[in-house]
Structure formats: structure tokens, C-alpha cells
XYZ file of C-alpha atoms in Angstrom:
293
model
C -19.928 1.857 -7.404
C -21.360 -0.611 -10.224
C -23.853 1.865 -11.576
C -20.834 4.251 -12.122
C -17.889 1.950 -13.188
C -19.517 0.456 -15.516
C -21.709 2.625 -16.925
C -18.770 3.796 -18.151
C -18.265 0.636 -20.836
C -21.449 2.163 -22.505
C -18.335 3.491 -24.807
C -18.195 -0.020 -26.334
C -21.579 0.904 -27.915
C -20.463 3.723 -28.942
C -17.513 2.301 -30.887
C -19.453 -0.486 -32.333
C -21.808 3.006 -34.093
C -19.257 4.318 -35.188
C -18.083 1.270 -37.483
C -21.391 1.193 -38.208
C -21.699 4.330 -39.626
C -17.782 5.619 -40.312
C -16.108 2.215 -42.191
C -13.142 3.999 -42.063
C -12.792 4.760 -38.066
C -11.611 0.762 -37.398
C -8.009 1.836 -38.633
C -8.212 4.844 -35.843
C -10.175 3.114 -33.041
C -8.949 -0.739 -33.485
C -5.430 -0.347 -31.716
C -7.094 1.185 -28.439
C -9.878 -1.593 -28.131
C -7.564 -4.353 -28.593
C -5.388 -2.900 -25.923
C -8.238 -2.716 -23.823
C -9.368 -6.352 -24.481
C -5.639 -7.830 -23.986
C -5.981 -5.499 -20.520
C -8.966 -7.147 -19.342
C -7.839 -10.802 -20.755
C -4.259 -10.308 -18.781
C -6.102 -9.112 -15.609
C -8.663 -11.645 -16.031
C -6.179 -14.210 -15.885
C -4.411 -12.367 -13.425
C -6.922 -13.235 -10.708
C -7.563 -16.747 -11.028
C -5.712 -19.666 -8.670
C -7.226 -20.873 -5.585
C -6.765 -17.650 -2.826
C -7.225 -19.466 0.924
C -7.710 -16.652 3.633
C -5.970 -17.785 6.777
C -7.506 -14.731 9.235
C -9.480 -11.793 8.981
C -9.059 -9.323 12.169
C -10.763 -6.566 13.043
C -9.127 -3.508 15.007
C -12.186 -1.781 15.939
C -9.971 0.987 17.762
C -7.844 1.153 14.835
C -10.703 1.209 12.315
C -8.783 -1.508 10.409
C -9.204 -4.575 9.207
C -6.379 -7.185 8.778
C -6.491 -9.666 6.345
C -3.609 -12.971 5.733
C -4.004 -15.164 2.747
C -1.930 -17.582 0.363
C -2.632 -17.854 -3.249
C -0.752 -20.326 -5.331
C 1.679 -18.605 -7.507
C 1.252 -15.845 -6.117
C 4.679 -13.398 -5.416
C 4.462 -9.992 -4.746
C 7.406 -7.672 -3.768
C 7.251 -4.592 -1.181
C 5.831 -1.320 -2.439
C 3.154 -3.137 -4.903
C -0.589 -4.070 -4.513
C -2.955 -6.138 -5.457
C -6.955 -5.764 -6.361
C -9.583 -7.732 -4.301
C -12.779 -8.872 -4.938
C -15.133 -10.544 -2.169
C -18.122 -12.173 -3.777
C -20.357 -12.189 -1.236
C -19.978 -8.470 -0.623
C -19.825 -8.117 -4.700
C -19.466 -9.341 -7.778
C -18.321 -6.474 -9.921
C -15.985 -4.253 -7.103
C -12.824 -4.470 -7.404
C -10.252 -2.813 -4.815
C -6.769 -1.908 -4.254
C -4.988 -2.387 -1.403
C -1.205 -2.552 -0.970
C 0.674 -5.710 0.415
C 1.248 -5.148 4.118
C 3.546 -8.281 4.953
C 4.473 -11.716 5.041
C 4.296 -14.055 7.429
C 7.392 -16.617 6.793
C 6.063 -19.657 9.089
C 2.572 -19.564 7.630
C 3.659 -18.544 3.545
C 0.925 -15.786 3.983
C 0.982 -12.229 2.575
C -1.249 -9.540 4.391
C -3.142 -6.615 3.614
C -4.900 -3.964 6.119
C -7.620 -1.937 4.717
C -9.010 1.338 6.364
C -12.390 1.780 7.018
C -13.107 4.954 5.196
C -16.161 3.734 2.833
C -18.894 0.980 2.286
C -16.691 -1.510 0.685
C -14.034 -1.331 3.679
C -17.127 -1.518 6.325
C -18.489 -4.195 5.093
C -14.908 -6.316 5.479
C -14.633 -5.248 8.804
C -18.466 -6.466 9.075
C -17.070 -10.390 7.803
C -14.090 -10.065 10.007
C -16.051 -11.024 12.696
C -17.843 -14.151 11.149
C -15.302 -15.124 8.555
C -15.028 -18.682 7.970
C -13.139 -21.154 5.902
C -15.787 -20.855 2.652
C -15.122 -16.943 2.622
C -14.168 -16.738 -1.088
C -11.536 -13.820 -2.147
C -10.540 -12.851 -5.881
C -7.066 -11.393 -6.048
C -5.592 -9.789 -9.329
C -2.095 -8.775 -9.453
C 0.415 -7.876 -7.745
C 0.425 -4.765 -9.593
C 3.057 -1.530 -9.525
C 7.204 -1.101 -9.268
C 8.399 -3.007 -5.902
C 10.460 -0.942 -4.082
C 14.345 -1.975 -4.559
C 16.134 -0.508 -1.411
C 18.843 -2.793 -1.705
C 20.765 -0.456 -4.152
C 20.467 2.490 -1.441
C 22.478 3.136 1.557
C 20.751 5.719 3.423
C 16.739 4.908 3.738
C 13.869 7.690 4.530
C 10.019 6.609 5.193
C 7.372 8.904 5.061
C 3.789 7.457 6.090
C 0.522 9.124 7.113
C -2.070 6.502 8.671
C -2.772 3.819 7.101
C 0.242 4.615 4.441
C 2.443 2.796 6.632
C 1.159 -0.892 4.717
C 3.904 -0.339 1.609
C 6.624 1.000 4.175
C 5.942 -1.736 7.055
C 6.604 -4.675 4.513
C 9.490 -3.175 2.881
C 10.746 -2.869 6.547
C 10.084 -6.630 6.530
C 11.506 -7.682 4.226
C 14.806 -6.254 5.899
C 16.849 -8.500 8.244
C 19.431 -7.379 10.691
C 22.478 -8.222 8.667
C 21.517 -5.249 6.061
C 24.351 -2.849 5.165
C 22.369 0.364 4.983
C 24.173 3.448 6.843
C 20.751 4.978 8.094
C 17.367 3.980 8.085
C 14.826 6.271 9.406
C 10.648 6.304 9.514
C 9.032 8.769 10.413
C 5.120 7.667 10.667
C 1.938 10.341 11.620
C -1.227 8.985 12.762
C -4.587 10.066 14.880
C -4.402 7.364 16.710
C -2.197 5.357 18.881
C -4.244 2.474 17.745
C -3.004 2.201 14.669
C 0.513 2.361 15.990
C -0.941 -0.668 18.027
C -2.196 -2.969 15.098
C 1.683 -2.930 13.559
C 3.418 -3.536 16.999
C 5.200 -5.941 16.447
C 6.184 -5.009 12.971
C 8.129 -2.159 14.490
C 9.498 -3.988 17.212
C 10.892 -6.233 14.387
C 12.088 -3.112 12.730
C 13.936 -1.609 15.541
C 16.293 -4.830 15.279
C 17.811 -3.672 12.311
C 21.370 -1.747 12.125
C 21.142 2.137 12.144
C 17.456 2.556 12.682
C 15.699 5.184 14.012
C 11.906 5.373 13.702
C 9.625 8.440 15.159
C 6.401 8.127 15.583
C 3.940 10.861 15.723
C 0.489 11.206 17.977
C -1.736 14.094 16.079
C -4.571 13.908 18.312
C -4.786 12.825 22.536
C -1.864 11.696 23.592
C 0.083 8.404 24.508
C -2.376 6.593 27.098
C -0.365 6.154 30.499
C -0.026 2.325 30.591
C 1.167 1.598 27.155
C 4.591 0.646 27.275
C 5.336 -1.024 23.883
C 6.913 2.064 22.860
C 9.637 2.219 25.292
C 11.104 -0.374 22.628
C 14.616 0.607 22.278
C 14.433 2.425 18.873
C 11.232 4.069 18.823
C 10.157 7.593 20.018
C 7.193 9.218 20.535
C 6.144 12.218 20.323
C 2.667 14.172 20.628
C 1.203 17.018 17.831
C 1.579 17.296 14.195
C 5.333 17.520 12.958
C 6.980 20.404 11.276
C 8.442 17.756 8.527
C 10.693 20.525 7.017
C 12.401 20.202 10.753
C 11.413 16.469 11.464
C 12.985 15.624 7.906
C 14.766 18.053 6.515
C 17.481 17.644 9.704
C 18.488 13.934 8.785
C 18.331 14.869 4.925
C 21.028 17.736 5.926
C 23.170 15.389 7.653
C 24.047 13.577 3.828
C 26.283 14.895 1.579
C 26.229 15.326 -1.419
C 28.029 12.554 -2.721
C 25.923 10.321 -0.192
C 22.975 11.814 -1.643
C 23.135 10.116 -4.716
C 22.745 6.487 -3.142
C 19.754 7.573 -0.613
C 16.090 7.603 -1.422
C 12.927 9.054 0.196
C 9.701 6.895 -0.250
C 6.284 8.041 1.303
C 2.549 6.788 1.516
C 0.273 8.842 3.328
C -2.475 12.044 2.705
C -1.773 14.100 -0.396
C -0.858 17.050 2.048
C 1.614 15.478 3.464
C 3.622 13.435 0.407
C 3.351 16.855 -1.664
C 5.740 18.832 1.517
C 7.813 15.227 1.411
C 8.237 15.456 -2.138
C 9.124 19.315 -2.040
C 11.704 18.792 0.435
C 13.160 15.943 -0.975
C 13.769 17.907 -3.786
C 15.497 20.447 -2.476
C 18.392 17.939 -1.230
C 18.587 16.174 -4.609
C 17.442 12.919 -3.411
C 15.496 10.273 -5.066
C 11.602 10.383 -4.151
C 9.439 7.703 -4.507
C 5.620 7.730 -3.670
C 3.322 5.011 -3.264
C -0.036 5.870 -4.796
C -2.911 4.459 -7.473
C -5.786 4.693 -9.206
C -8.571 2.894 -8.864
């Protein structure tokens, strides 16, 4: 990852040869690198302030580790993310990872990373021998928070581990909320994962007009689980048909309610590009969580 991110600032020597040898090419290259310096500066600055990590966890099952710190003016909303660093895994990598909650009695904000590469292994590797001296960099929050309060009729999307963005904005909900429908519809290999946010959904399925779906893509439901018997939550096993699984509480709005409803999803590009084109088709705002890194 170091070799190629920065290998790419080799264009720095670049510019300074071409001042070298074009006096002229400041007035057309100037603007850009100062852009990029007041970038780095703001993101530099960005990240500094004391970050204390209160738990890592590690749902081997799952494939997912859970991390809870507090950072000291730190203040993120749902639907943004921040960048982490760990030292002692590396210096120079830098990672996104969206804000997955916050816990009220402890003032800490969560994130839960996937294991789908080194970087993510090797977190799940300190999960199991983290200790208080476990430094963590955090830059940001970064990206648009999602503002469902202006909304009365409320549509998740997530695929897997997407569910982070959705689960927090969920949260951040309470039970007094005035939204006419909210409804999440959440795919997953796993039941696992549906495991690890437990009790985030059982929290969700206290709020007014909710109805949340989850689906099982591979194996099915394992016979003595019966957390999802929560009032609010059903199951169901195989891949949905998400012109049918969607598309039949987007067809219940009309028109005029369609203008104060929104659609936001985080998942697979497969499945936000069919949430997007359906969306579309009823007029309704879209919103989709996604980044570069």
C-alpha cells in the first residue's frame, strides 16, 4: 500500500522540473499545489487530539472487528466517516471506515471494519491483545451526514457490512420521531453479522412505523436463534428480488408523499446500482453512501 500511494507524490518532483525548466508554468501549476498543501495541512490538523480506544472486539463468525473510542472534539453525524491510522500496524496507511454508533453512557463513537484485506486482518489480529497504550490516529469526520429529519417516509438499503452508515442513523432515532414509515431492508451471507448489530436492531424496532427485513443469502437461520422473533423484524432466507422487496413499499407513496421520502443505501455496487434504478423510477430522493480511498 505505501510503495503505491506514495509513489504517487513522485509528481512533486516533477513539478519542481518543470519550474526549473518552464519559468512560466508557476502561473498554471501554483493554484493546484497550494490546494494540495492547504489539503494535507487541514487533514493534518484534522487528526490530531488525544483518541482513547475504550474496546476492540473481534466477531470471528462475523469476520468483523468492532472498535469504540472518544476523541476530544471530536463530533461526527450519521452517514459520514472518518480515516484511521494504527501506528503499530503503520505509519503511512490511512483508512476509511464509516461511523457505526454511539454509545450515550460511555461518550464513545464506533466503527466496524470487515475483514476483506491485510490492513482489516491485522485489526482483528490486535483485537485480541489490545490494551490501554494501543495508539489510534483519526482524521475527520469526513462526507454529508445524513439529515432524515426533513423526510417523512424513510427507505434503507444495506448489503453486509453497509449496514455501519444506516445502523447509526437508526440510532440516532428515538421513539418519539414523527416519520410515517421507516423501513430497512438489510442482505447479508451470514446470520453473524445480523448477530454483531443485535441489539442495534432491537433498539430500532422501538421506533414508530418500522418495519425492517432482513435477508439470509446463504444457509439458513440456525434453529436456536431466537433474537429475531423481536417484534419488528423478519426473516427471510435467499437473495431478494429488490424490484419486489422495494419497489412494493415505494408504490404504496404517492406522489405528493414522494417528494418528502428518501432512499439511502450502502452495500455492493450490484446491489446500490438496482436501488438507485428503482428509486428513480418513483421520483424519490437517492442517497448512497460510498468513498474513495
Amino acid at each position: 500500500f505505501e510503495l503505491f500511494y506514495y509513489s504517487h507524490h513522485l509528481f512533486l518532483v516533477l513539478f519542481f522540473v518543470m519550474f526549473w525548466h518552464a519559468s512560466s508554468s508557476w502561473f498554471f501549476l501554483s493554484l493546484g499545489m497550494v490546494l494540495w498543501i492547504v489539503d494535507r495541512m487541514f487533514s493534518l490538523l484534522n487528526s490530531l487530539g488525544e483518541v482513547r480506544v475504550g474496546v476492540m472486539r473481534s466477531y470471528k463468525s462475523a469476520r468483523i472487528t468492532g472498535i469504540w473510542f472518544s476523541k476530544t472534539g471530536f463530533h461526527p453525524q450519521p452517514g459520514q466517516y472518518v480515516y484511521i491510522n494504527i501506528p503499530e500496524l503503520s505509519e503511512l496507511q490511512w483508512h476509511p471506515f464509516s461511523i457505526s454508533g454511539f454509545d450515550r453512557t460511555s461518550k464513545q463513537y464506533s466503527i466496524h471494519a470487515s475483514m476483506c484485506g491485510d490492513f482489516t486482518n491485522a485489526v482483528n489480529s490486535l483485537a485480541d491483545r489490545v490494551d490501554e497504550d494501543l495508539q489510534i490516529r483519526i482524521d475527520g469526520p469526513y462526507g454529508i451526514p445524513y439529515d432524515v429529519k426533513q423526510y417523512q417516509h424513510l427507505f434503507f438499503v444495506a448489503g453486509g457490512i453497509g449496514i455501519t452508515p444506516i445502523i447509526c442513523t437508526l440510532d440516532s432515532l428515538d421513539s418519539s420521531s414523527q416519520h410515517e414509515k421507516i423501513v430497512l431492508l438489510w442482505v447479508a451471507k451470514r446470520e453473524s453479522i445480523f448477530l454483531t448489530f443485535q441489539n442495534e436492531l432491537e433498539r430500532a424496532t422501538r421506533l414508530r412505523n418500522v418495519h425492517i427485513v432482513l435477508f439470509l443469502t446463504e444457509g439458513e437461520y440456525s434453529a436456536d436463534s431466537t433474537w429475531h422473533l423481536t417484534t419488528g423484524i423478519k426473516n427471510i432466507c435467499g437473495r431478494p428480488n429488490m424490484q419486489e422487496a422495494l419497489g412494493a413499499h415505494l408504490h404504496e407513496i404517492d406522489t405528493k408523499a414522494s417528494l418528502s421520502s428518501v432512499v439511502l443505501t450502502c452495500g455492493p455496487k450490484s446491489l446500490t446500482r438496482d436501488v438507485k434504478f428503482i428509486t428513480y423510477n418513483y421520483g424519490i430522493d437517492f442517497r448512497e453512501e460510498a468513498f474513495g480511498v
